[in-house]
C-alpha positions as a printed NumPy array, in Angstrom:
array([[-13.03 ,   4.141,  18.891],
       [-16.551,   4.956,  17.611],
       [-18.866,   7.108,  19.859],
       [-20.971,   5.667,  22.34 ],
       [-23.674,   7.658,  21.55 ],
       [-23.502,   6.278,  17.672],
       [-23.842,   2.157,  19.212],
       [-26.707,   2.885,  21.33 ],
       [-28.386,   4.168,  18.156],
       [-26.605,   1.288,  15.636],
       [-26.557,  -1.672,  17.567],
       [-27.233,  -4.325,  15.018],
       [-24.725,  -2.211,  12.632],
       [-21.994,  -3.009,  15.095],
       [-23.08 ,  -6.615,  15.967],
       [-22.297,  -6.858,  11.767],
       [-19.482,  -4.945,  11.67 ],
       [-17.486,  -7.086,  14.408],
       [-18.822,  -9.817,  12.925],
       [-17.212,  -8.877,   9.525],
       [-14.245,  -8.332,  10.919],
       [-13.907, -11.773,  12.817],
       [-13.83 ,  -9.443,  16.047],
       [-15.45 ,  -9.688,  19.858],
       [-17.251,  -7.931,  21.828],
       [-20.17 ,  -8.608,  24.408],
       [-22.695,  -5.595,  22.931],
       [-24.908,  -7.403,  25.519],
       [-23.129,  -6.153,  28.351],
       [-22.741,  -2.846,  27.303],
       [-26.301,  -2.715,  26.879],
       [-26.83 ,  -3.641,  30.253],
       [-24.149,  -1.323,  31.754],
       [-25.195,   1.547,  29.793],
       [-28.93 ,   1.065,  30.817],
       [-27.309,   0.907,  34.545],
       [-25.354,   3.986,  34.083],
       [-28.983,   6.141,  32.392],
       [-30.51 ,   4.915,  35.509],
       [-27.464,   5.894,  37.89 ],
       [-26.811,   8.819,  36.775],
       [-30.779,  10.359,  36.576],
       [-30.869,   9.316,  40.054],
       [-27.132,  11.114,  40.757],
       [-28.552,  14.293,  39.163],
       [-31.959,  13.834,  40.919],
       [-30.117,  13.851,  44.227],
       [-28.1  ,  16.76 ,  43.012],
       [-31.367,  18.82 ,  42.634],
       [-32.686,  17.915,  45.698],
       [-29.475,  19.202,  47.799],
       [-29.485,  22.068,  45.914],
       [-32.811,  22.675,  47.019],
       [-32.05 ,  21.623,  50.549],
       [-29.683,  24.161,  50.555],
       [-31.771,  26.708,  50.273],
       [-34.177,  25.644,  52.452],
       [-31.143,  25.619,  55.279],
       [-29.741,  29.201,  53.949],
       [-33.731,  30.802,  54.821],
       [-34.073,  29.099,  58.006],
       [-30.638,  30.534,  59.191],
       [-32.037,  34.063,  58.194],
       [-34.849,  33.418,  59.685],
       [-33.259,  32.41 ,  63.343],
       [-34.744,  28.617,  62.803],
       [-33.324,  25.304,  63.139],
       [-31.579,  23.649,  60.239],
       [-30.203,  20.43 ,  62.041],
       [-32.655,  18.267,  60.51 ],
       [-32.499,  19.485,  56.919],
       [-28.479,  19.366,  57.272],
       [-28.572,  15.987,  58.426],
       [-30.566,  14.898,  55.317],
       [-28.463,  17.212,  53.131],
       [-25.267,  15.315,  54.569],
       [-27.093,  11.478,  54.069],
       [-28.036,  12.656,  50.502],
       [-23.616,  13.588,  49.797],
       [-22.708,  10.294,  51.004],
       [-25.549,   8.534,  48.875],
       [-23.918,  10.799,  45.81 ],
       [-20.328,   9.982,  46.294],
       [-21.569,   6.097,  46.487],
       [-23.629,   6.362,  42.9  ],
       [-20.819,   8.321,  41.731],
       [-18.451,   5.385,  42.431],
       [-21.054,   2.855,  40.879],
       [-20.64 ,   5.308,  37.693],
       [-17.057,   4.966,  37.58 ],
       [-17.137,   1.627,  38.047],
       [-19.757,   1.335,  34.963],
       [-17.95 ,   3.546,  33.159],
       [-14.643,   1.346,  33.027],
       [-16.656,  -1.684,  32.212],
       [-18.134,   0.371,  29.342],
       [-14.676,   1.379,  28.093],
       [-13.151,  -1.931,  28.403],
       [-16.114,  -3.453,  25.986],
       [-15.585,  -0.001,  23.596],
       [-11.852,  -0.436,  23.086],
       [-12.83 ,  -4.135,  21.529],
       [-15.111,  -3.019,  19.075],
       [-13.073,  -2.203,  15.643],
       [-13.62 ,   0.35 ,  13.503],
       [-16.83 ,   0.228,  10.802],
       [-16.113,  -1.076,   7.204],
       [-17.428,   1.397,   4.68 ],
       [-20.644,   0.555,   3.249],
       [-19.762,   0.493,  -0.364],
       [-16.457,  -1.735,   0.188],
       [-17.194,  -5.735,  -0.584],
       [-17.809,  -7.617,   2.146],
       [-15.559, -10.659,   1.253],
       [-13.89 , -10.35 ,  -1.777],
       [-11.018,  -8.421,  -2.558],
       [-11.054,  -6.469,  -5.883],
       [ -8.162,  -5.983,  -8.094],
       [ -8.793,  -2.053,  -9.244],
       [ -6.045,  -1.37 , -11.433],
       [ -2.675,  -3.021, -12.715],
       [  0.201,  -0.598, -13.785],
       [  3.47 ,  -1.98 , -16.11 ],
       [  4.526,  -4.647, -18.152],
       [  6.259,  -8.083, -17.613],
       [  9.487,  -7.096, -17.887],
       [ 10.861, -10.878, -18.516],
       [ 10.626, -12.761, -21.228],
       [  9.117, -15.909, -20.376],
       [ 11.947, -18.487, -21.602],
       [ 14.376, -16.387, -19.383],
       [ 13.088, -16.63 , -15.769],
       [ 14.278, -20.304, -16.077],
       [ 17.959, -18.878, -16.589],
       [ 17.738, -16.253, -13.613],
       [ 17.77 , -16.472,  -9.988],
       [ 15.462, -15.653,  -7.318],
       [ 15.892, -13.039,  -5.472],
       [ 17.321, -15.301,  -2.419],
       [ 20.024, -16.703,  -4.918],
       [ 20.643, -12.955,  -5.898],
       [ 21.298, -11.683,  -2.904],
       [ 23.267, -14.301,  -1.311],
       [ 25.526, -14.776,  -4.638],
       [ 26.482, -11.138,  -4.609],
       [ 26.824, -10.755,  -0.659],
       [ 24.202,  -8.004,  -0.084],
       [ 21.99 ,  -9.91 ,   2.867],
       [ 23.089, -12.102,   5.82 ],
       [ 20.426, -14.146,   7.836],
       [ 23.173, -16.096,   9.107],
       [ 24.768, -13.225,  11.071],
       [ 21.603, -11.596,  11.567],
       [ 20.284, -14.108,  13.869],
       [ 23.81 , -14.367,  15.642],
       [ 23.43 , -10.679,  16.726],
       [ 19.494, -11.33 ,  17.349],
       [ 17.466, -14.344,  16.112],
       [ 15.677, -15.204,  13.079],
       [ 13.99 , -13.134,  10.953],
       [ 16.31 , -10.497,  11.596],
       [ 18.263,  -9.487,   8.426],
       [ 22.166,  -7.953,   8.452],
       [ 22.209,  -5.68 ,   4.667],
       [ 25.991,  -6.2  ,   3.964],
       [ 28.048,  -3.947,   1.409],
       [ 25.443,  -2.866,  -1.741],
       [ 22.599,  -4.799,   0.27 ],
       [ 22.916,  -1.845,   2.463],
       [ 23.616,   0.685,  -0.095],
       [ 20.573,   0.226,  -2.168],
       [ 18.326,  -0.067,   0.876],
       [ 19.494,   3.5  ,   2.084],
       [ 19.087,   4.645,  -1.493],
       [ 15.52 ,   3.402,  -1.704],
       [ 14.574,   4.72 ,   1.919],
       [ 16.323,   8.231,   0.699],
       [ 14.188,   8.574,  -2.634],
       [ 11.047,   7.474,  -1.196],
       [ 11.45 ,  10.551,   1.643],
       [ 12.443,  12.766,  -1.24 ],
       [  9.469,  12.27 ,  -3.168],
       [  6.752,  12.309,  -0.759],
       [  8.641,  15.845,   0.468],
       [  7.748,  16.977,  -3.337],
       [  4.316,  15.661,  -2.965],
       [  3.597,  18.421,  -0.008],
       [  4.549,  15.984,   3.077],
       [  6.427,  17.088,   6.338],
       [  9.222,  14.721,   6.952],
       [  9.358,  13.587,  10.456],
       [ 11.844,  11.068,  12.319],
       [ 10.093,  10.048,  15.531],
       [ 11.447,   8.158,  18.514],
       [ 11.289,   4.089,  17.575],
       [  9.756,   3.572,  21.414],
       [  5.833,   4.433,  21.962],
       [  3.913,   4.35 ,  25.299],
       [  1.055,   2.768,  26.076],
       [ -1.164,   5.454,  25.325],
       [  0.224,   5.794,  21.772],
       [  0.11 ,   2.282,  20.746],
       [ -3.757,   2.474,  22.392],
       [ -4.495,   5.546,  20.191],
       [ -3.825,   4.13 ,  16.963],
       [ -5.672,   0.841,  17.924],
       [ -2.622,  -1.604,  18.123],
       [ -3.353,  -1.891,  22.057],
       [ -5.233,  -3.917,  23.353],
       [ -5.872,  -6.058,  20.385],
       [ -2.24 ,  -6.615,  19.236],
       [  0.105,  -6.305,  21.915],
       [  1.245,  -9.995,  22.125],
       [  2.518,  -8.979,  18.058],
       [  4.539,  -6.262,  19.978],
       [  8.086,  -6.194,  21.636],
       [  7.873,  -4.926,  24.666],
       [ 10.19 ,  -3.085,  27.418],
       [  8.215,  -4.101,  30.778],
       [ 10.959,  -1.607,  32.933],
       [  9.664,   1.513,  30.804],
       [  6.199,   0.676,  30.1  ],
       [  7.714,   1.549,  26.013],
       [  7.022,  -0.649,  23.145],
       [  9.363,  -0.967,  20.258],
       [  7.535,   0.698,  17.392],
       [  5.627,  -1.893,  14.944],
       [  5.23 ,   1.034,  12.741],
       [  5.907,   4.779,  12.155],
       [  2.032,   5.138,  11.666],
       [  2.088,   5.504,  15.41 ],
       [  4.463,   8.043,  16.29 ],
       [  3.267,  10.21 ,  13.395],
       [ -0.575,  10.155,  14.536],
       [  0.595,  10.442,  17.644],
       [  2.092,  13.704,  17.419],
       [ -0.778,  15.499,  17.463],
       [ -1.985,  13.42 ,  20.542],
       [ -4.346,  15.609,  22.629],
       [ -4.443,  18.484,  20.253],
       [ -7.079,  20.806,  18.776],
       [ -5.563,  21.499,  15.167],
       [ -6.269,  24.747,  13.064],
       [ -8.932,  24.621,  10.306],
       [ -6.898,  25.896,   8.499],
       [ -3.992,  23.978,   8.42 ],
       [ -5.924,  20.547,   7.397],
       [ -4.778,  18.392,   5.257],
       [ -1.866,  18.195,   7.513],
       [  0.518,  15.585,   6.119],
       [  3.404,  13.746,   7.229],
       [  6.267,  11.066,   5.709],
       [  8.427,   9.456,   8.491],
       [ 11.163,   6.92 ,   8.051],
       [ 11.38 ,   4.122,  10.688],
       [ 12.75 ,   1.104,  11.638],
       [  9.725,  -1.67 ,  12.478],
       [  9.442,  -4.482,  14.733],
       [  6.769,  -6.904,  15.245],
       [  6.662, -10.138,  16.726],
       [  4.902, -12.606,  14.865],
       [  6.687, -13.358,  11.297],
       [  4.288, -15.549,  10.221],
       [  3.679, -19.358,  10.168],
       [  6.698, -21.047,   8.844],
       [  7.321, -21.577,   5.072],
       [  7.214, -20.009,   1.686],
       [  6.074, -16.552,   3.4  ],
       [  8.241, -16.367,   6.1  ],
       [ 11.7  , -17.383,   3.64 ],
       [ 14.093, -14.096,   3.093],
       [ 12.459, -10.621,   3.796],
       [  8.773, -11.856,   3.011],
       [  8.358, -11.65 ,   6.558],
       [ 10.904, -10.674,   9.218],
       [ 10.835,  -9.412,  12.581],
       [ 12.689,  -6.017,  11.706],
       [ 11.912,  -4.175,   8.428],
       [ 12.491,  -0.56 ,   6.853],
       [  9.372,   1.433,   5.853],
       [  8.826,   4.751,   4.913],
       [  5.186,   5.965,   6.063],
       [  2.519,   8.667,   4.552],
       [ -0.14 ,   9.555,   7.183],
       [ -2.47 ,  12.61 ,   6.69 ],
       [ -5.39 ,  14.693,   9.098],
       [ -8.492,  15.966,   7.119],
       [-11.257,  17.258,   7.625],
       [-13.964,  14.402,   7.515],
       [-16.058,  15.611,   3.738],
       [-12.386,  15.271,   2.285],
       [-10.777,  12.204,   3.543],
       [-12.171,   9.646,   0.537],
       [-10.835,  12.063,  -1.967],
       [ -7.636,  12.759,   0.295],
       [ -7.447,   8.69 ,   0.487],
       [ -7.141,   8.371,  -3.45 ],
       [ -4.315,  10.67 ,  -3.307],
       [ -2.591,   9.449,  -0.785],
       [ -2.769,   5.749,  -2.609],
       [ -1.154,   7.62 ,  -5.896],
       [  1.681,   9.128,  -3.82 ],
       [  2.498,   5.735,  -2.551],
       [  2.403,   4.292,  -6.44 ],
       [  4.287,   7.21 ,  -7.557],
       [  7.163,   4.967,  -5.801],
       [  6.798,   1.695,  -8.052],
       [  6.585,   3.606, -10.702],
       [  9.524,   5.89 , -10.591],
       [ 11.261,   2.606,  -9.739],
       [  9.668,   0.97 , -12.752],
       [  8.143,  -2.037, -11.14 ],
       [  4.751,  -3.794, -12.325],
       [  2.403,  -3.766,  -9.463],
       [ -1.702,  -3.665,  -8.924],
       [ -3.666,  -2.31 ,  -6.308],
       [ -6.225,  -4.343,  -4.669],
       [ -9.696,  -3.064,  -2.771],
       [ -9.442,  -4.825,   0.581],
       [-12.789,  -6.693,   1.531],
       [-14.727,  -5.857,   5.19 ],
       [-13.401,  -9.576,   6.38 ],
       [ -9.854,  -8.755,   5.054],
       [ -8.897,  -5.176,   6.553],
       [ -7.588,  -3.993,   9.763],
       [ -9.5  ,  -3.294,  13.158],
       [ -9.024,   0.664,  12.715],
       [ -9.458,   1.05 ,   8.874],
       [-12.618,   1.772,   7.468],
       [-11.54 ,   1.917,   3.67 ],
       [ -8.097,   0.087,   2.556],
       [ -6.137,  -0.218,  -0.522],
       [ -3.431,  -2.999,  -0.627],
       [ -1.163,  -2.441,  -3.308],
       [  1.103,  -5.154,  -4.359],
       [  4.64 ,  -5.25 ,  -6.512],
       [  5.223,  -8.352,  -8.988],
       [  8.696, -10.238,  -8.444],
       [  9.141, -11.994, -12.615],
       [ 11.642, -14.73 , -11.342],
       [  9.68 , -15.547,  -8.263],
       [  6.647, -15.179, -10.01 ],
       [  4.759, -13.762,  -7.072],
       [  2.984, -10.859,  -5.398],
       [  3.789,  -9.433,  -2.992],
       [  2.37 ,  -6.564,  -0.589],
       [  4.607,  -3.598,  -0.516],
       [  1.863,  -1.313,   0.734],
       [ -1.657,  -0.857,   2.452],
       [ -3.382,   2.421,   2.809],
       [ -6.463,   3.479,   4.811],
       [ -8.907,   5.61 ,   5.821],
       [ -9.592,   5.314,   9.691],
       [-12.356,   8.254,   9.596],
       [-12.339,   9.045,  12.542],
       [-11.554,   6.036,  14.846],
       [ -8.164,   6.782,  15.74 ],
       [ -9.011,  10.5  ,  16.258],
       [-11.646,   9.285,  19.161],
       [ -9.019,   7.592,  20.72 ],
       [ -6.193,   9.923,  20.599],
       [ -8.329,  12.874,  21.292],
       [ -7.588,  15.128,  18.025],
       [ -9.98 ,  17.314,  16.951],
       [-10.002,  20.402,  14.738],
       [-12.135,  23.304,  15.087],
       [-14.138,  25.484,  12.376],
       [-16.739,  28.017,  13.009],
       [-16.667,  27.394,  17.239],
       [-17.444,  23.651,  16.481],
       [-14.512,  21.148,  17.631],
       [-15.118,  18.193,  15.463],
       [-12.645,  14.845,  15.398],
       [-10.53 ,  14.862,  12.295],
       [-10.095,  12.078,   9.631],
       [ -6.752,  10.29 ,   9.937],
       [ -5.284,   8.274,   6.964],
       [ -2.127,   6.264,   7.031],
       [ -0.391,   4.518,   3.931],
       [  2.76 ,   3.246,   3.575],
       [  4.999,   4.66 ,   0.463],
       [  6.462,   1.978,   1.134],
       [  7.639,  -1.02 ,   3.202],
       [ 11.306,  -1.845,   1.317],
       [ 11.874,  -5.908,   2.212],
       [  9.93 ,  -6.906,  -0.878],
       [ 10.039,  -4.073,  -3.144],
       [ 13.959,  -5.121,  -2.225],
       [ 12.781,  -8.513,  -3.716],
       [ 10.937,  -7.354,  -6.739],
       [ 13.603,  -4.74 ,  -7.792],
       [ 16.368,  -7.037,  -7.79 ],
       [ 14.788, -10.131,  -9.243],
       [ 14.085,  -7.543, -11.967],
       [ 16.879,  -6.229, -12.997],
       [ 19.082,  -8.772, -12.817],
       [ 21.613,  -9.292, -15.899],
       [ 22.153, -12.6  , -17.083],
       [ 25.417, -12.483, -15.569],
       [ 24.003, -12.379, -12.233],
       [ 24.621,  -8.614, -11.488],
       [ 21.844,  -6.228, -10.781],
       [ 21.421,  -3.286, -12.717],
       [ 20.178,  -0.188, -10.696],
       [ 17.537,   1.653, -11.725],
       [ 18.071,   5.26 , -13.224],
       [ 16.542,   6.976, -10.568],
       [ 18.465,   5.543,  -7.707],
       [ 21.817,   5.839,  -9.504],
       [ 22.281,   9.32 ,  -7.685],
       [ 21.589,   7.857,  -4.066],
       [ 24.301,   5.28 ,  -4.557],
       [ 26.962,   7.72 ,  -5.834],
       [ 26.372,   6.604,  -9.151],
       [ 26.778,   2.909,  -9.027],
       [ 24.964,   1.575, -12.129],
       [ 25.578,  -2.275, -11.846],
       [ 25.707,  -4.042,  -8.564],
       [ 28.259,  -7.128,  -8.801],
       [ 30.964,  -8.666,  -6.587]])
């Protein structure tokens, strides 16, 4: 949420920056309410002067013996006249809130507009050309060795919800295991939160109102199944004045996902590209606001740090002002090549929400008796369904077993080869 005093001073900067994000929000009206509520409330504080004088006035005239009737009586007329402005404030003030909480985040000046940029690439092609043609895709993989089952999946839920069977399962818990074990080396606090948020959590990390017909929702407990652990983990400082001090604070959290929509139908939506129910492993930090940008960068190596150790080519990709989310200011997408496939694919995307999400969750830090709203980042290091895709495509022997890489050998009790 940005602060109201920064769009009465920037109002044609926020008519561009919904605009660039394909957003809506009647600035108009808030114009017009806020004007109402200046007006309101100098008259609410005028009044409050005035029976603060009356009061006085009332106070002598009892010392002095005199009659006070009158000035009580307009003393009296004056409260009720108040308590009806004050009403007429809260009203304005929810209509000024409800146009706020539509109004996304800013995109960083010195991000493109409409374009993304590709800002780095990172290994080799792995595949020799004339032997993709000879290999399978990484549907064929994992249905020829038994490791996934949509089948079953949707008889337990629906579509787009995958069953891992045998070494499917196996090498999924070995990536989610080594991705938690290496951000905990890179200085993060692990953290497994509850997979239901309230209202109020899915609100302060911007989901609500904009995305809850994406969510699954529990109507009996006003809980939402979480779409991602990005908001239990800025959530637990919900409310909070942090220490100085202890900034960066940074947390890793595995979670189970769930979102709604899976897509239009078609090549994105076949096999994990895009399912209802996913695994991700999530990086989100609290900085002061001069270090986010430079605690951003970091946070986008940490999350590489995973391809690489995994040895998968991948690039990472400068997200344009038309192209990234309603809370992110600054976002990096990074994406993982699958050879037989010959696609990318977007394993990761990591942002700096300045201080958007800090407005609305109400966490600030304090330095030097000055409370201040921190910087909140959030990255994710990283979602497994297609670095699941990438990884296996990759190493697959021409025999149409899967050879796992060197550093996951230890999380799956040192399997090397993944066959029948």
């Amino acid at each position: 949420m940005l602060d109201i005093k920064f769009i009465r001073k920037n109002i044609e900067l926020i008519k561009i920056g919904i605009k660039e994000k394909g957003e809506s929000a009647d600035i108009d009206k808030f114009l017009e309410l806020d004007e109402k509520r200046r007006k309101l409330t100098k008259e609410t504080n005028d009044i409050k002067q005035e029976r603060k004088k009356l009061s006085k006035e009332v106070a002598q005239l009892k010392r002095d013996g005199k009659d006070a009737s009158q000035l009580i009586s307009n003393s009296k007329s004056l409260s009720e006249k108040e308590n009806t402005l004050d009403n007429e404030l809260q009203d304005i003030d929810s209509g000024i809130h409800e146009i706020i909480k539509w109004i996304p985040n800013l995109a960083h000046p010195d991000i493109p507009r409409e374009q993304q940029t590709v800002i780095r690439e990172w290994g080799e092609e792995v595949i020799e050309s004339q032997k993709v043609a000879s290999l399978m895709t990484a549907e064929k993989l994992y249905d020829s060795l038994g490791m996934l089952d949509f089948i079953r999946g949707s008889k337990i839920a629906g579509t787009s919800f995958p069953c891992y069977i045998g070494f499917g399962a196996r090498l999924e818990r070995a990536l989610i295991n080594f991705m938690l074990n290496l951000h905990i080396k890179q200085g993060y606090t692990e953290i497994l939160p509850p997979l239901l948020v309230n209202r109020k959590s899915m609100f302060g990390t911007a989901q609500l109102p904009k995305l809850e017909d994406d969510m699954y929702f529990i109507p009996e407990d006003e809980l939402f199944l979480n779409p991602t652990a990005e908001v239990p983990l800025v959530n637990l400082h919900q409310n909070e004045i942090l220490k100085v001090e202890d900034l960066p604070i940074k947390y890793v959290g595995y979670t189970t996902s769930f979102r709604r929509e899976a897509g239009s139908y078609g090549k994105e939506t076949r096999g994990l590209r895009r399912v209802h129910q996913f695994n991700k492993v999530e990086l989100v930090k609290f900085t002061k606001p001069e270090n986010s940008y430079d605690e951003l960068e970091s946070l986008l190596w940490d999350a590489e740090e995973v391809l690489k150790l995994l040895g998968l080519k991948y690039r990472v990709i400068l997200l344009p002002a038309n192209d990234i989310s309603f809370a992110s200011s600054k976002t990096y997408d990074i994406e993982v090549w699958a050879p037989v496939s010959k696609e990318w694919l977007e394993v990761s995307s990591c942002s700096n929400c300045e201080s958007f999400q800090a407005r609305r969750a109400g966490i600030r830090f304090k330095e030097k008796g000055k409370t201040s709203f921190v910087h909140i980042l959030n990255g994710s290091g990283v979602a497994t369904p297609r670095v699941f895709i990438a990884l296996i495509e990759q190493y697959q022997n021409e025999d149409g077993t899967i050879k796992v890489p060197k550093i996951l050998i230890p999380y799956m009790d040192g399997v090397e080869v993944i066959k029948k």
